[in-house]
Structure formats: structure tokens, C-alpha cells
Amino acid sequence: DSSEMMREPDTDMPQAQTLQRKTETYASHNDRFALDKKIYGQYFQLYYHRLMLLLPRLKLAVASKWPSSTLTKVLDLKEGEECVITGTLYKEMRLKPCVLDEYGKDLTLGVDLRRENTKKFTQDDDSLILEDEGARVRLVGKTVDPKLFVTGVVLACKGKVVQDGEFEVTNVCFAEPAPQKKTLGISEKATSEKASGSSPQGTPSPGNYVVLVSGLRVGDVAVADPLQIELFLDYVTGNLGGDNDQAAAANILRVVIAGGALSEPEAAAKATGGAGQSSGQTQHAANARAALRSLDQILTQLTSAVPVDLMPGAGDPTNQALPQQPLHPCLFPEAGRFKESTFHTTTNPHDFSVGSCEFLGTSGQNIDNLRQYTEVASGAVGGTGGTGSESLALMSSTLRWQHVAPSAPDTLACYPYKDRDPFYLQNTPNVYFCGNQPEFGAQVVRVSESSDVKTLLVSVPNFATTGTIAMVNVDTLECFPVVFKVA
């Protein structure tokens, strides 16, 4: 009936909801990771500054833990006298890669040191040496298991010199944790988990959220599924699910992409044809341009709806040594239009705050490097709840050591700062995350036994292989994964 088509709509018809995205103050604290000025020197200066920066807090920890003990320099050690020494660890490892290993093989070891795919470089005969400003001494004892440490850790050891001139350690302690700008109330459900089918199930608890994602690998058709990325975009922009899902999406304050946004670099063709490029190199360049265009389109969709922080990662088009500098905005001509408002290219590591919640995160190189040179047991994390993965255990270790990348510059490339060590913890974050990890994990940990300072650790999984993002409630520090699956 045509008259029915022309009548006025019912007054009791539900109106379409109009949602406003929540906003919160944002501040970046990445100045110490900049590479401006003439900051370069020798690597010994970096180690020296690390020791000098952490030594005052280390002495406070020693005075609190062993009030009746005497601090002694390595040069002043006397056999049989119990004392406390402080310094920086050096770890002797037979299998540690060396640039000279590319030119040969040490037959006396019976091991090919040129193994590029080795997952672990630890062995039972690894040993630890403690070095202070004047001398060094070898450490022995069950308390200092070399498999749990790396070169560059600053600590104090209690014990005595034994007959062979070695220092037998009975106990260790680390620097007092850096202060936390603001202590947040942590929910008892801080590490709850939620999974999804083709769209997220359930509704997040009330509050404002920061989304952490890594390893999109845009352009890598062998690994990344474009449909999963599309589901992720629709969820964050409020175009997926019902009213409850859209209301939850409106509470997302910011999306942080923790490295791995682009496909991994392809191996360049070995042969070149004449004076020009080989067909392999030409195809590689074409694939790189296509991946950048695709990522630019994805970022444009995101930044038109929500603020985005883009961190560089391993293989991304910027410097590879830490700290990595921001990806140049000219790589993203469309998303770059939002540069003054919602699009931010940042350093790696990335130190920032959303409201009163302090975040510190990396794209994963520091934890991946520690994984190769230690054997920290899964579940060796001091806290409640969580998955107890190896990634979380290693992240917890870096908090205890008060240093984000202790293995730099020994086994992890970094710049030779001569006036500072940008990786030591100046403030203890409320949330500490690490991208491009094998699996999701979340854990609330107490930074030290003598402190009530707590931090939420988040292992952000590789999205291309897991389809998982992490959502962090900045009010309660509740954290859970959202999984996107394509049937």
C-alpha cells in the first residue's frame, strides 16, 4: 500500500545511537631516545654511565637488605673476609657470535659457530665476571647462575673470596626501583582473557582503553591475512558488532602499533644484470612500495577515527640499532595529513602517558635478544595471575635490573652514547609492554621484594600469526586479548 510508505515513522522507534570517542591527555617522553647533538663516543662510556646512574640506588638497596655489611672495591678484596661488592656483569660464552666467526670455524670446540638460526647460545660452562671501576673478579656459587644473567646487568653481590681468587656469592641484590609517578589501583581481574570467533565476544568492563598491537606484516601475503586486519580495523573504528561492541570501541583512547607493521625485508637478489638492477631487485622494490601504500591506507582508516602511535621495529625502514628513530612521515602521504592531530610516529623504545597511566614499551628486540642468551624458566615471574610465559619472565627480569636493554651493546646493537644511558629506568611505568612476541601474556608484578611498586607486564603477540591484540584499561590496569579469526 503506497499510503503506508508515506506515513510518518513511529515515535517509539529507537533512535540510532551517536557515540563520541573518549579522549584523554597524552604526552610523549621520548627526548632521551633522540639522536641529535654529538652524542657518540666509545661503548665503555655507555657502561660507565650505566653503573654511575644505578649505583646510588644500588647502595640504597644494599643498605636496606644487608645493613651490617661492608661495601668493598674489587681491588681491596681479602681472602676469607665476607663483604659486598658492586659492579657490572660480563658473561663469558663460548657460543656467543663474533664477527670473526664468519671467516672460520674453531675446531677445538667441535661446534660450528656460524649457525645463524641458533635459538640459544647458552652452555653449561658459561661464567660470570663482575667489574667495577678498577678491577674485575670471577663469580662462583649457585646464587649466580650464568643462565639467568647477561652482560651489562648492574648488581651487588654478598660473599667472600675463596682460595682460587674467585668470589663465592651467597646472595645478590639489584638497584632500588625507580619511583612511579602515580600509583594506580590494580583490579583483581587485571589479567583476564577473552577470545573471539569472527568478531569479539563479550563486552569490556567499563573504563578507557589503549589497544596494543604488533606484527601486522602488511604486504606479506604468506603470513598476514588481510581479512583479519580488516576485522581489526572495523572493531577499533566501531563498524563491527552490535551496540555494546560499538560502545566499547568508543572507549578506545589510542592504538599503539609496536613494530612489525610492514612485511619483513626480502633477500636481495645476488646477481645483477649488466649496469642495471636484476629482476629480483626490481620486484623487491615494487613489493616494498606496494606494502607501504597498503599500510598507508590502513593507517589512514585508523587515524581518521582514533589516535595512533606507530613504533618502528626490526626490519622497518629506519635505523636498526636501538634506539630506533621514528619512521619518516613522507612514507605515509595519506595518513601524514593527520600528523598534527591523531598520527604520531615514535621512537623505539616508546615512553608516553595516557591520562595518569605511564607506559613504556619496545618492539621486542630487547626481549628477543635476552631469550637467545638466557634460560629463564617460564613462570619465573613474581606476581599474580597471567600466563607465565618466557617473554613475561624476561620482562620481569629487566624491571628487576632497572634496565630495558641490559644486553646492549654487547649482543644487541645500540648507539654509543657518551653522555647518558637512555635505557635505564628513570621512572617505573604503570604498564610495560613488548611487541612481536610468540603469544599473549599479561602479569602484574612487584618490581622488588622491598617495594610495593607494581607494574603490569604485557606481552603483545605477533598479529600476523595469532590475530590477537591486547586491550589495557588505563583506569584499572585490567588487560585482556581480543582475537580475530577468519573461518
Tab-separated table of C-alpha atoms in Angstrom:
chain	number	residue	atom	x	y	z
A	1	ASP	CA	0.000	0.000	0.000
A	2	SER	CA	1.514	3.300	-1.109
A	3	SER	CA	-0.092	5.170	1.780
A	4	GLU	CA	1.878	3.074	4.250
A	5	MET	CA	5.123	4.138	2.601
A	6	MET	CA	4.314	7.839	3.048
A	7	ARG	CA	3.244	7.801	6.707
A	8	GLU	CA	5.355	9.311	9.472
A	9	PRO	CA	7.665	6.989	11.421
A	10	ASP	CA	6.551	5.681	14.796
A	11	THR	CA	7.530	7.924	17.680
A	12	ASP	CA	8.636	4.954	19.776
A	13	MET	CA	11.121	3.726	17.139
A	14	PRO	CA	14.625	3.522	18.728
A	15	GLN	CA	16.933	6.241	17.503
A	16	ALA	CA	20.339	5.358	16.093
A	17	GLN	CA	22.925	5.964	18.791
A	18	THR	CA	25.571	8.591	18.204
A	19	LEU	CA	28.753	7.827	20.117
A	20	GLN	CA	31.585	10.203	20.881
A	21	ARG	CA	35.045	8.686	21.236
A	22	LYS	CA	36.531	9.191	24.670
A	23	THR	CA	39.610	11.391	24.872
A	24	GLU	CA	42.379	11.720	27.413
A	25	THR	CA	45.533	13.793	27.774
A	26	TYR	CA	48.595	12.348	26.040
A	27	ALA	CA	52.285	13.127	26.473
A	28	SER	CA	55.396	11.647	24.895
A	29	HIS	CA	58.629	11.369	26.904
A	30	ASN	CA	60.979	10.157	24.166
A	31	ASP	CA	63.509	13.014	24.276
A	32	ARG	CA	66.222	10.817	25.782
A	33	PHE	CA	65.973	8.434	22.804
A	34	ALA	CA	66.749	11.146	20.227
A	35	LEU	CA	69.960	11.003	18.190
A	36	ASP	CA	70.513	14.730	17.881
A	37	LYS	CA	73.670	16.561	19.006
A	38	LYS	CA	77.124	14.985	19.135
A	39	ILE	CA	76.285	12.143	21.472
A	40	TYR	CA	78.584	9.451	20.121
A	41	GLY	CA	81.604	8.118	21.969
A	42	GLN	CA	83.057	4.765	22.943
A	43	TYR	CA	80.995	1.917	24.323
A	44	PHE	CA	82.918	1.881	27.602
A	45	GLN	CA	81.411	5.319	28.297
A	46	LEU	CA	77.927	3.836	27.982
A	47	TYR	CA	78.751	1.105	30.522
A	48	TYR	CA	80.355	3.659	32.844
A	49	HIS	CA	77.280	5.899	32.787
A	50	ARG	CA	75.038	2.883	33.407
A	51	LEU	CA	76.992	1.987	36.534
A	52	MET	CA	77.115	5.587	37.792
A	53	LEU	CA	73.376	6.090	37.225
A	54	LEU	CA	72.321	2.923	39.030
A	55	LEU	CA	74.993	2.891	41.760
A	56	PRO	CA	73.255	5.340	44.177
A	57	ARG	CA	70.032	3.287	44.113
A	58	LEU	CA	72.058	0.065	44.348
A	59	LYS	CA	73.771	1.304	47.510
A	60	LEU	CA	70.364	2.122	48.995
A	61	ALA	CA	69.232	-1.433	48.259
A	62	VAL	CA	72.388	-2.855	49.866
A	63	ALA	CA	71.930	-0.729	52.990
A	64	SER	CA	68.326	-1.900	53.273
A	65	LYS	CA	68.969	-5.601	52.640
A	66	TRP	CA	72.336	-6.001	54.409
A	67	PRO	CA	72.636	-3.102	56.897
A	68	SER	CA	75.627	-4.570	58.716
A	69	SER	CA	77.669	-5.466	55.613
A	70	THR	CA	80.658	-3.550	54.285
A	71	LEU	CA	80.945	-2.321	50.706
A	72	THR	CA	84.351	-3.158	49.240
A	73	LYS	CA	86.102	-2.391	45.967
A	74	VAL	CA	87.308	-5.370	43.940
A	75	LEU	CA	90.929	-4.208	44.302
A	76	ASP	CA	90.572	-4.274	48.114
A	77	LEU	CA	89.179	-7.808	48.422
A	78	LYS	CA	90.823	-10.074	51.006
A	79	GLU	CA	90.534	-13.834	51.059
A	80	GLY	CA	88.031	-15.196	53.547
A	81	GLU	CA	86.503	-11.832	54.543
A	82	GLU	CA	82.758	-11.521	53.917
A	83	CYS	CA	81.805	-8.300	52.156
A	84	VAL	CA	79.628	-6.774	49.428
A	85	ILE	CA	80.909	-5.746	46.011
A	86	THR	CA	79.086	-3.808	43.304
A	87	GLY	CA	79.640	-3.553	39.566
A	88	THR	CA	78.611	-4.604	36.079
A	89	LEU	CA	78.401	-8.213	34.924
A	90	TYR	CA	80.317	-9.649	31.998
A	91	LYS	CA	79.204	-13.057	30.785
A	92	GLU	CA	81.772	-15.342	29.155
A	93	MET	CA	80.123	-17.531	26.498
A	94	ARG	CA	81.872	-19.865	24.095
A	95	LEU	CA	78.978	-19.769	21.656
A	96	LYS	CA	78.459	-16.017	21.627
A	97	PRO	CA	78.565	-14.912	17.964
A	98	CYS	CA	81.578	-12.916	16.845
A	99	VAL	CA	82.180	-11.125	13.558
A	100	LEU	CA	85.332	-13.213	13.072
A	101	ASP	CA	83.245	-16.388	13.164
A	102	GLU	CA	82.109	-15.620	9.618
A	103	TYR	CA	85.608	-16.440	8.403
A	104	GLY	CA	86.172	-19.740	10.041
A	105	LYS	CA	85.308	-22.462	12.467
A	106	ASP	CA	87.015	-23.173	15.761
A	107	LEU	CA	87.635	-26.901	15.513
A	108	THR	CA	88.650	-27.128	19.164
A	109	LEU	CA	85.075	-26.505	20.222
A	110	GLY	CA	83.556	-29.096	17.952
A	111	VAL	CA	80.745	-26.633	17.273
A	112	ASP	CA	80.108	-24.574	14.151
A	113	LEU	CA	79.945	-21.011	15.466
A	114	ARG	CA	78.469	-19.690	12.220
A	115	ARG	CA	74.999	-21.045	12.962
A	116	GLU	CA	72.694	-18.168	12.105
A	117	ASN	CA	69.477	-19.876	13.255
A	118	THR	CA	70.651	-20.849	16.730
A	119	LYS	CA	67.888	-20.105	19.232
A	120	LYS	CA	70.055	-20.362	22.349
A	121	PHE	CA	73.731	-19.563	22.808
A	122	THR	CA	73.931	-20.702	26.439
A	123	GLN	CA	76.063	-23.609	27.646
A	124	ASP	CA	76.800	-25.216	30.994
A	125	ASP	CA	80.350	-23.815	31.088
A	126	ASP	CA	79.306	-20.154	30.770
A	127	SER	CA	80.685	-17.978	33.580
A	128	LEU	CA	80.172	-14.536	35.127
A	129	ILE	CA	82.674	-11.807	35.932
A	130	LEU	CA	81.918	-8.681	37.986
A	131	GLU	CA	83.737	-5.497	37.054
A	132	ASP	CA	83.740	-2.225	38.987
A	133	GLU	CA	85.616	0.997	38.230
A	134	GLY	CA	89.016	-0.509	38.997
A	135	ALA	CA	89.167	-4.294	38.547
A	136	ARG	CA	87.228	-7.488	37.932
A	137	VAL	CA	86.682	-10.797	39.701
A	138	ARG	CA	85.124	-14.102	38.657
A	139	LEU	CA	81.880	-15.023	40.426
A	140	VAL	CA	81.053	-18.559	41.564
A	141	GLY	CA	78.252	-20.137	43.541
A	142	LYS	CA	74.726	-21.423	42.986
A	143	THR	CA	73.254	-17.979	43.650
A	144	VAL	CA	74.712	-16.583	40.422
A	145	ASP	CA	73.576	-18.993	37.716
A	146	PRO	CA	75.048	-17.659	34.437
A	147	LYS	CA	71.953	-18.835	32.551
A	148	LEU	CA	69.865	-16.215	34.359
A	149	PHE	CA	72.036	-13.190	33.546
A	150	VAL	CA	73.510	-11.302	30.604
A	151	THR	CA	76.405	-8.921	30.136
A	152	GLY	CA	75.545	-5.401	31.281
A	153	VAL	CA	73.495	-6.136	34.422
A	154	VAL	CA	74.402	-3.896	37.376
A	155	LEU	CA	74.119	-5.640	40.751
A	156	ALA	CA	75.609	-6.149	44.217
A	157	CYS	CA	76.998	-9.486	45.416
A	158	LYS	CA	77.482	-10.597	49.004
A	159	GLY	CA	80.099	-13.253	49.693
A	160	LYS	CA	83.821	-13.796	50.125
A	161	VAL	CA	86.976	-14.573	48.165
A	162	VAL	CA	87.877	-18.252	48.159
A	163	GLN	CA	91.208	-19.968	47.652
A	164	ASP	CA	91.380	-19.671	43.852
A	165	GLY	CA	90.854	-15.904	43.919
A	166	GLU	CA	87.220	-16.273	42.893
A	167	PHE	CA	84.361	-14.547	44.687
A	168	GLU	CA	81.874	-17.029	46.136
A	169	VAL	CA	78.449	-15.360	46.104
A	170	THR	CA	75.879	-16.141	48.786
A	171	ASN	CA	73.289	-13.514	47.838
A	172	VAL	CA	72.634	-10.767	45.300
A	173	CYS	CA	70.539	-7.625	45.102
A	174	PHE	CA	69.680	-5.063	42.451
A	175	ALA	CA	69.113	-1.322	42.442
A	176	GLU	CA	66.094	0.099	44.239
A	177	PRO	CA	63.257	0.538	41.727
A	178	ALA	CA	62.807	3.972	40.225
A	179	PRO	CA	59.840	5.911	41.630
A	180	GLN	CA	56.438	5.630	39.993
A	181	LYS	CA	54.880	8.958	39.038
A	182	LYS	CA	51.431	7.789	40.109
A	183	THR	CA	50.329	4.518	41.654
A	184	LEU	CA	47.143	3.233	40.076
A	185	GLY	CA	44.596	0.912	41.656
A	186	ILE	CA	45.001	-2.530	40.086
A	187	SER	CA	41.925	-4.645	39.536
A	188	GLU	CA	41.886	-8.242	40.759
A	189	LYS	CA	40.975	-9.167	37.187
A	190	ALA	CA	43.972	-7.381	35.738
A	191	THR	CA	44.890	-10.332	33.538
A	192	SER	CA	41.541	-11.743	32.461
A	193	GLU	CA	41.260	-13.238	28.998
A	194	LYS	CA	38.594	-13.081	26.295
A	195	ALA	CA	38.610	-14.803	22.944
A	196	SER	CA	36.574	-14.331	19.804
A	197	GLY	CA	35.360	-16.011	16.670
A	198	SER	CA	34.906	-13.830	13.632
A	199	SER	CA	34.139	-10.940	15.981
A	200	PRO	CA	34.996	-10.272	19.634
A	201	GLN	CA	32.813	-11.963	22.223
A	202	GLY	CA	31.752	-10.277	25.411
A	203	THR	CA	31.958	-6.639	26.385
A	204	PRO	CA	34.953	-5.000	28.078
A	205	SER	CA	34.438	-3.747	31.604
A	206	PRO	CA	33.732	-0.015	31.938
A	207	GLY	CA	36.711	2.258	31.504
A	208	ASN	CA	39.037	3.724	28.934
A	209	TYR	CA	41.356	1.515	26.892
A	210	VAL	CA	44.629	1.614	24.985
A	211	VAL	CA	44.989	-1.008	22.251
A	212	LEU	CA	48.425	-2.604	21.805
A	213	VAL	CA	49.104	-4.428	18.546
A	214	SER	CA	52.270	-5.545	16.761
A	215	GLY	CA	53.399	-7.578	13.770
A	216	LEU	CA	50.693	-6.602	11.272
A	217	ARG	CA	53.164	-7.519	8.489
A	218	VAL	CA	51.199	-5.647	5.844
A	219	GLY	CA	52.219	-6.809	2.377
A	220	ASP	CA	53.376	-10.272	3.442
A	221	VAL	CA	50.731	-12.455	1.785
A	222	ALA	CA	52.391	-15.626	3.075
A	223	VAL	CA	51.848	-14.656	6.725
A	224	ALA	CA	49.349	-11.814	7.099
A	225	ASP	CA	45.634	-12.294	6.378
A	226	PRO	CA	44.073	-9.059	5.021
A	227	LEU	CA	40.659	-10.149	6.341
A	228	GLN	CA	41.986	-10.321	9.902
A	229	ILE	CA	43.397	-6.820	9.561
A	230	GLU	CA	40.039	-5.647	8.180
A	231	LEU	CA	38.232	-7.141	11.198
A	232	PHE	CA	40.665	-5.353	13.499
A	233	LEU	CA	40.054	-2.037	11.704
A	234	ASP	CA	36.284	-2.476	11.849
A	235	TYR	CA	36.386	-3.296	15.559
A	236	VAL	CA	38.507	-0.292	16.519
A	237	THR	CA	36.545	2.138	14.326
A	238	GLY	CA	33.194	0.893	15.671
A	239	ASN	CA	31.976	-0.794	12.494
A	240	LEU	CA	31.889	-4.329	13.890
A	241	GLY	CA	29.388	-5.982	16.215
A	242	GLY	CA	26.310	-4.637	17.971
A	243	ASP	CA	25.617	-1.625	20.145
A	244	ASN	CA	27.699	-2.962	23.041
A	245	ASP	CA	30.726	-3.554	20.819
A	246	GLN	CA	30.433	-0.079	19.326
A	247	ALA	CA	30.132	1.456	22.766
A	248	ALA	CA	33.297	-0.425	23.797
A	249	ALA	CA	35.114	0.804	20.680
A	250	ALA	CA	34.217	4.374	21.623
A	251	ASN	CA	36.198	3.881	24.853
A	252	ILE	CA	39.437	3.172	22.962
A	253	LEU	CA	41.644	6.192	23.582
A	254	ARG	CA	44.620	5.225	21.450
A	255	VAL	CA	46.113	2.461	19.296
A	256	VAL	CA	49.830	1.709	19.647
A	257	ILE	CA	51.456	-0.314	16.846
A	258	ALA	CA	54.573	-1.787	18.465
A	259	GLY	CA	56.703	-2.512	15.395
A	260	GLY	CA	56.435	-5.034	12.580
A	261	ALA	CA	53.804	-3.073	10.655
A	262	LEU	CA	55.482	-3.852	7.320
A	263	SER	CA	56.436	-7.182	5.792
A	264	GLU	CA	59.881	-8.457	6.646
A	265	PRO	CA	62.617	-7.394	4.199
A	266	GLU	CA	63.113	-9.780	1.317
A	267	ALA	CA	66.563	-11.125	0.485
A	268	ALA	CA	68.046	-9.047	-2.280
A	269	ALA	CA	68.939	-10.842	-5.488
A	270	LYS	CA	72.571	-11.920	-5.556
A	271	ALA	CA	73.167	-11.434	-9.272
A	272	THR	CA	72.707	-8.206	-11.158
A	273	GLY	CA	72.174	-7.922	-14.856
A	274	GLY	CA	74.607	-5.526	-16.501
A	275	ALA	CA	74.662	-1.976	-15.163
A	276	GLY	CA	71.022	-2.063	-14.048
A	277	GLN	CA	69.086	-3.855	-11.371
A	278	SER	CA	68.271	-7.527	-11.508
A	279	SER	CA	64.674	-8.628	-11.956
A	280	GLY	CA	64.688	-9.796	-8.318
A	281	GLN	CA	65.754	-6.374	-7.053
A	282	THR	CA	63.150	-4.669	-9.220
A	283	GLN	CA	60.418	-6.938	-7.870
A	284	HIS	CA	61.647	-6.370	-4.318
A	285	ALA	CA	61.373	-2.587	-4.772
A	286	ALA	CA	57.882	-2.947	-6.261
A	287	ASN	CA	56.755	-5.127	-3.347
A	288	ALA	CA	58.123	-2.619	-0.837
A	289	ARG	CA	56.249	0.247	-2.477
A	290	ALA	CA	53.014	-1.781	-2.553
A	291	ALA	CA	53.372	-2.677	1.143
A	292	LEU	CA	53.901	0.982	2.065
A	293	ARG	CA	50.808	2.019	0.107
A	294	SER	CA	48.710	-0.666	1.821
A	295	LEU	CA	49.971	0.328	5.260
A	296	ASP	CA	49.282	3.987	4.454
A	297	GLN	CA	45.665	3.117	3.644
A	298	ILE	CA	45.268	1.138	6.877
A	299	LEU	CA	46.780	3.939	8.951
A	300	THR	CA	44.524	6.477	7.246
A	301	GLN	CA	41.438	4.485	8.267
A	302	LEU	CA	42.709	4.219	11.841
A	303	THR	CA	43.864	7.798	12.296
A	304	SER	CA	40.598	9.159	10.930
A	305	ALA	CA	38.863	7.509	13.890
A	306	VAL	CA	41.378	7.178	16.756
A	307	PRO	CA	44.845	8.488	17.708
A	308	VAL	CA	47.639	6.135	16.585
A	309	ASP	CA	51.264	5.750	17.683
A	310	LEU	CA	53.435	3.961	15.095
A	311	MET	CA	56.641	2.486	16.500
A	312	PRO	CA	59.427	1.118	14.253
A	313	GLY	CA	60.583	-2.471	14.611
A	314	ALA	CA	63.180	-4.897	13.293
A	315	GLY	CA	63.437	-4.604	9.518
A	316	ASP	CA	61.360	-1.422	9.253
A	317	PRO	CA	62.737	1.410	7.042
A	318	THR	CA	64.696	3.284	9.722
A	319	ASN	CA	67.934	2.722	11.637
A	320	GLN	CA	68.200	-0.796	13.076
A	321	ALA	CA	70.356	-0.048	16.150
A	322	LEU	CA	68.491	0.996	19.295
A	323	PRO	CA	67.010	3.432	19.935
A	324	GLN	CA	65.226	3.326	16.586
A	325	GLN	CA	64.120	6.701	15.274
A	326	PRO	CA	60.563	7.460	14.067
A	327	LEU	CA	59.528	6.326	10.599
A	328	HIS	CA	59.530	9.353	8.309
A	329	PRO	CA	56.037	10.765	7.683
A	330	CYS	CA	56.771	11.032	3.953
A	331	LEU	CA	56.399	7.245	3.803
A	332	PHE	CA	52.704	7.719	4.578
A	333	PRO	CA	51.382	10.619	2.469
A	334	GLU	CA	47.705	9.987	3.264
A	335	ALA	CA	47.994	9.203	6.971
A	336	GLY	CA	50.537	12.018	7.253
A	337	ARG	CA	47.699	14.508	6.844
A	338	PHE	CA	46.712	13.623	10.421
A	339	LYS	CA	50.235	14.171	11.759
A	340	GLU	CA	49.318	17.228	13.816
A	341	SER	CA	46.306	15.561	15.402
A	342	THR	CA	45.981	11.762	15.551
A	343	PHE	CA	49.011	10.278	13.758
A	344	HIS	CA	52.303	10.038	15.645
A	345	THR	CA	55.466	8.258	14.520
A	346	THR	CA	57.554	7.488	17.583
A	347	THR	CA	60.872	6.051	18.685
A	348	ASN	CA	61.527	2.510	19.827
A	349	PRO	CA	61.564	2.308	22.868
A	350	HIS	CA	58.451	4.437	23.375
A	351	ASP	CA	57.799	6.248	26.674
A	352	PHE	CA	54.432	8.006	26.972
A	353	SER	CA	51.471	8.670	29.225
A	354	VAL	CA	47.735	8.491	28.631
A	355	GLY	CA	45.965	10.397	31.364
A	356	SER	CA	47.669	9.382	34.603
A	357	CYS	CA	48.823	5.976	33.275
A	358	GLU	CA	52.514	5.759	32.341
A	359	PHE	CA	53.508	3.398	29.520
A	360	LEU	CA	56.933	2.142	28.450
A	361	GLY	CA	57.298	-0.287	25.573
A	362	THR	CA	59.555	-1.732	22.914
A	363	SER	CA	59.040	-3.529	19.628
A	364	GLY	CA	60.581	-6.695	21.050
A	365	GLN	CA	64.251	-6.664	20.082
A	366	ASN	CA	65.420	-6.386	23.697
A	367	ILE	CA	63.405	-9.391	24.882
A	368	ASP	CA	64.155	-11.467	21.768
A	369	ASN	CA	67.868	-10.872	22.370
A	370	LEU	CA	67.641	-11.863	26.041
A	371	ARG	CA	65.803	-15.020	25.003
A	372	GLN	CA	68.859	-16.136	22.995
A	373	TYR	CA	71.364	-15.552	25.798
A	374	THR	CA	69.452	-16.722	28.885
A	375	GLU	CA	67.370	-19.661	30.026
A	376	VAL	CA	64.826	-18.009	32.267
A	377	ALA	CA	62.204	-20.583	33.229
A	378	SER	CA	58.643	-19.919	32.156
A	379	GLY	CA	56.566	-18.968	35.150
A	380	ALA	CA	59.537	-17.372	36.938
A	381	VAL	CA	57.576	-14.156	37.299
A	382	GLY	CA	56.829	-12.697	40.677
A	383	GLY	CA	53.161	-11.747	40.615
A	384	THR	CA	49.608	-12.962	40.486
A	385	GLY	CA	47.680	-14.387	37.556
A	386	GLY	CA	48.923	-14.228	33.969
A	387	THR	CA	50.292	-16.840	31.647
A	388	GLY	CA	53.863	-17.068	32.983
A	389	SER	CA	55.378	-17.147	29.509
A	390	GLU	CA	59.086	-16.784	28.861
A	391	SER	CA	58.515	-13.288	27.488
A	392	LEU	CA	56.930	-12.142	30.750
A	393	ALA	CA	59.732	-13.711	32.795
A	394	LEU	CA	62.343	-11.849	30.759
A	395	MET	CA	60.409	-8.585	31.016
A	396	SER	CA	60.208	-9.052	34.770
A	397	SER	CA	63.988	-9.540	34.849
A	398	THR	CA	64.598	-6.233	33.051
A	399	LEU	CA	62.414	-4.486	35.638
A	400	ARG	CA	64.425	-6.029	38.487
A	401	TRP	CA	67.624	-4.997	36.746
A	402	GLN	CA	66.170	-1.478	36.219
A	403	HIS	CA	67.283	-1.508	32.604
A	404	VAL	CA	65.241	-2.052	29.437
A	405	ALA	CA	68.108	-3.376	27.299
A	406	PRO	CA	70.974	-4.608	29.502
A	407	SER	CA	72.458	-6.752	26.708
A	408	ALA	CA	73.124	-3.626	24.607
A	409	PRO	CA	75.718	-3.028	23.288
A	410	ASP	CA	77.265	-6.472	23.910
A	411	THR	CA	74.866	-8.596	21.852
A	412	LEU	CA	72.186	-6.029	20.923
A	413	ALA	CA	73.120	-3.163	18.614
A	414	CYS	CA	72.762	0.326	20.067
A	415	TYR	CA	74.338	3.735	19.644
A	416	PRO	CA	77.493	4.549	21.685
A	417	TYR	CA	76.137	7.347	23.879
A	418	LYS	CA	78.882	9.203	25.687
A	419	ASP	CA	76.792	11.397	27.978
A	420	ARG	CA	73.994	9.072	29.169
A	421	ASP	CA	72.417	5.627	29.077
A	422	PRO	CA	68.887	6.166	27.715
A	423	PHE	CA	67.748	2.634	28.518
A	424	TYR	CA	67.961	2.655	32.317
A	425	LEU	CA	64.665	3.173	34.135
A	426	GLN	CA	64.244	6.775	35.265
A	427	ASN	CA	60.660	6.095	36.365
A	428	THR	CA	58.853	2.813	36.891
A	429	PRO	CA	55.976	2.596	34.388
A	430	ASN	CA	52.450	1.512	35.245
A	431	VAL	CA	52.398	-0.556	32.035
A	432	TYR	CA	55.465	-2.152	30.431
A	433	PHE	CA	54.837	-3.842	27.073
A	434	CYS	CA	56.873	-5.682	24.485
A	435	GLY	CA	55.750	-6.284	20.887
A	436	ASN	CA	56.160	-9.099	18.350
A	437	GLN	CA	56.127	-11.900	20.909
A	438	PRO	CA	55.059	-15.512	20.217
A	439	GLU	CA	51.954	-15.315	22.411
A	440	PHE	CA	49.819	-13.011	24.510
A	441	GLY	CA	50.606	-12.667	28.187
A	442	ALA	CA	49.736	-10.237	30.975
A	443	GLN	CA	51.091	-10.170	34.507
A	444	VAL	CA	51.056	-7.762	37.435
A	445	VAL	CA	54.446	-7.902	39.173
A	446	ARG	CA	56.030	-6.354	42.215
A	447	VAL	CA	59.208	-4.698	40.957
A	448	SER	CA	61.265	-5.693	44.009
A	449	GLU	CA	60.800	-7.615	47.255
A	450	SER	CA	61.289	-4.491	49.364
A	451	SER	CA	58.963	-2.252	47.349
A	452	ASP	CA	55.206	-2.013	46.888
A	453	VAL	CA	55.633	-0.637	43.357
A	454	LYS	CA	53.674	-2.758	40.885
A	455	THR	CA	53.716	-2.833	37.097
A	456	LEU	CA	51.508	-4.514	34.527
A	457	LEU	CA	53.601	-6.510	32.038
A	458	VAL	CA	52.047	-7.111	28.609
A	459	SER	CA	53.482	-9.492	26.028
A	460	VAL	CA	51.942	-8.219	22.776
A	461	PRO	CA	51.679	-11.095	20.286
A	462	ASN	CA	52.504	-11.029	16.603
A	463	PHE	CA	49.177	-10.189	14.959
A	464	ALA	CA	50.000	-11.835	11.621
A	465	THR	CA	50.417	-15.262	13.255
A	466	THR	CA	47.942	-15.002	16.144
A	467	GLY	CA	45.293	-12.469	15.079
A	468	THR	CA	45.445	-11.093	18.635
A	469	ILE	CA	45.543	-7.593	20.090
A	470	ALA	CA	45.897	-6.535	23.741
A	471	MET	CA	43.496	-4.110	25.400
A	472	VAL	CA	44.675	-2.272	28.527
A	473	ASN	CA	42.238	-0.480	30.813
A	474	VAL	CA	44.112	2.670	31.871
A	475	ASP	CA	41.870	3.080	34.934
A	476	THR	CA	42.158	-0.397	36.492
A	477	LEU	CA	45.105	-1.884	34.520
A	478	GLU	CA	42.895	-4.776	33.511
A	479	CYS	CA	44.343	-6.368	30.370
A	480	PHE	CA	42.902	-8.998	28.054
A	481	PRO	CA	43.365	-10.186	24.461
A	482	VAL	CA	40.881	-9.840	21.637
A	483	VAL	CA	41.317	-12.483	18.930
A	484	PHE	CA	40.149	-12.066	15.348
A	485	LYS	CA	39.631	-15.275	13.376
A	486	VAL	CA	38.508	-15.876	9.820
A	487	ALA	CA	36.696	-19.151	9.250
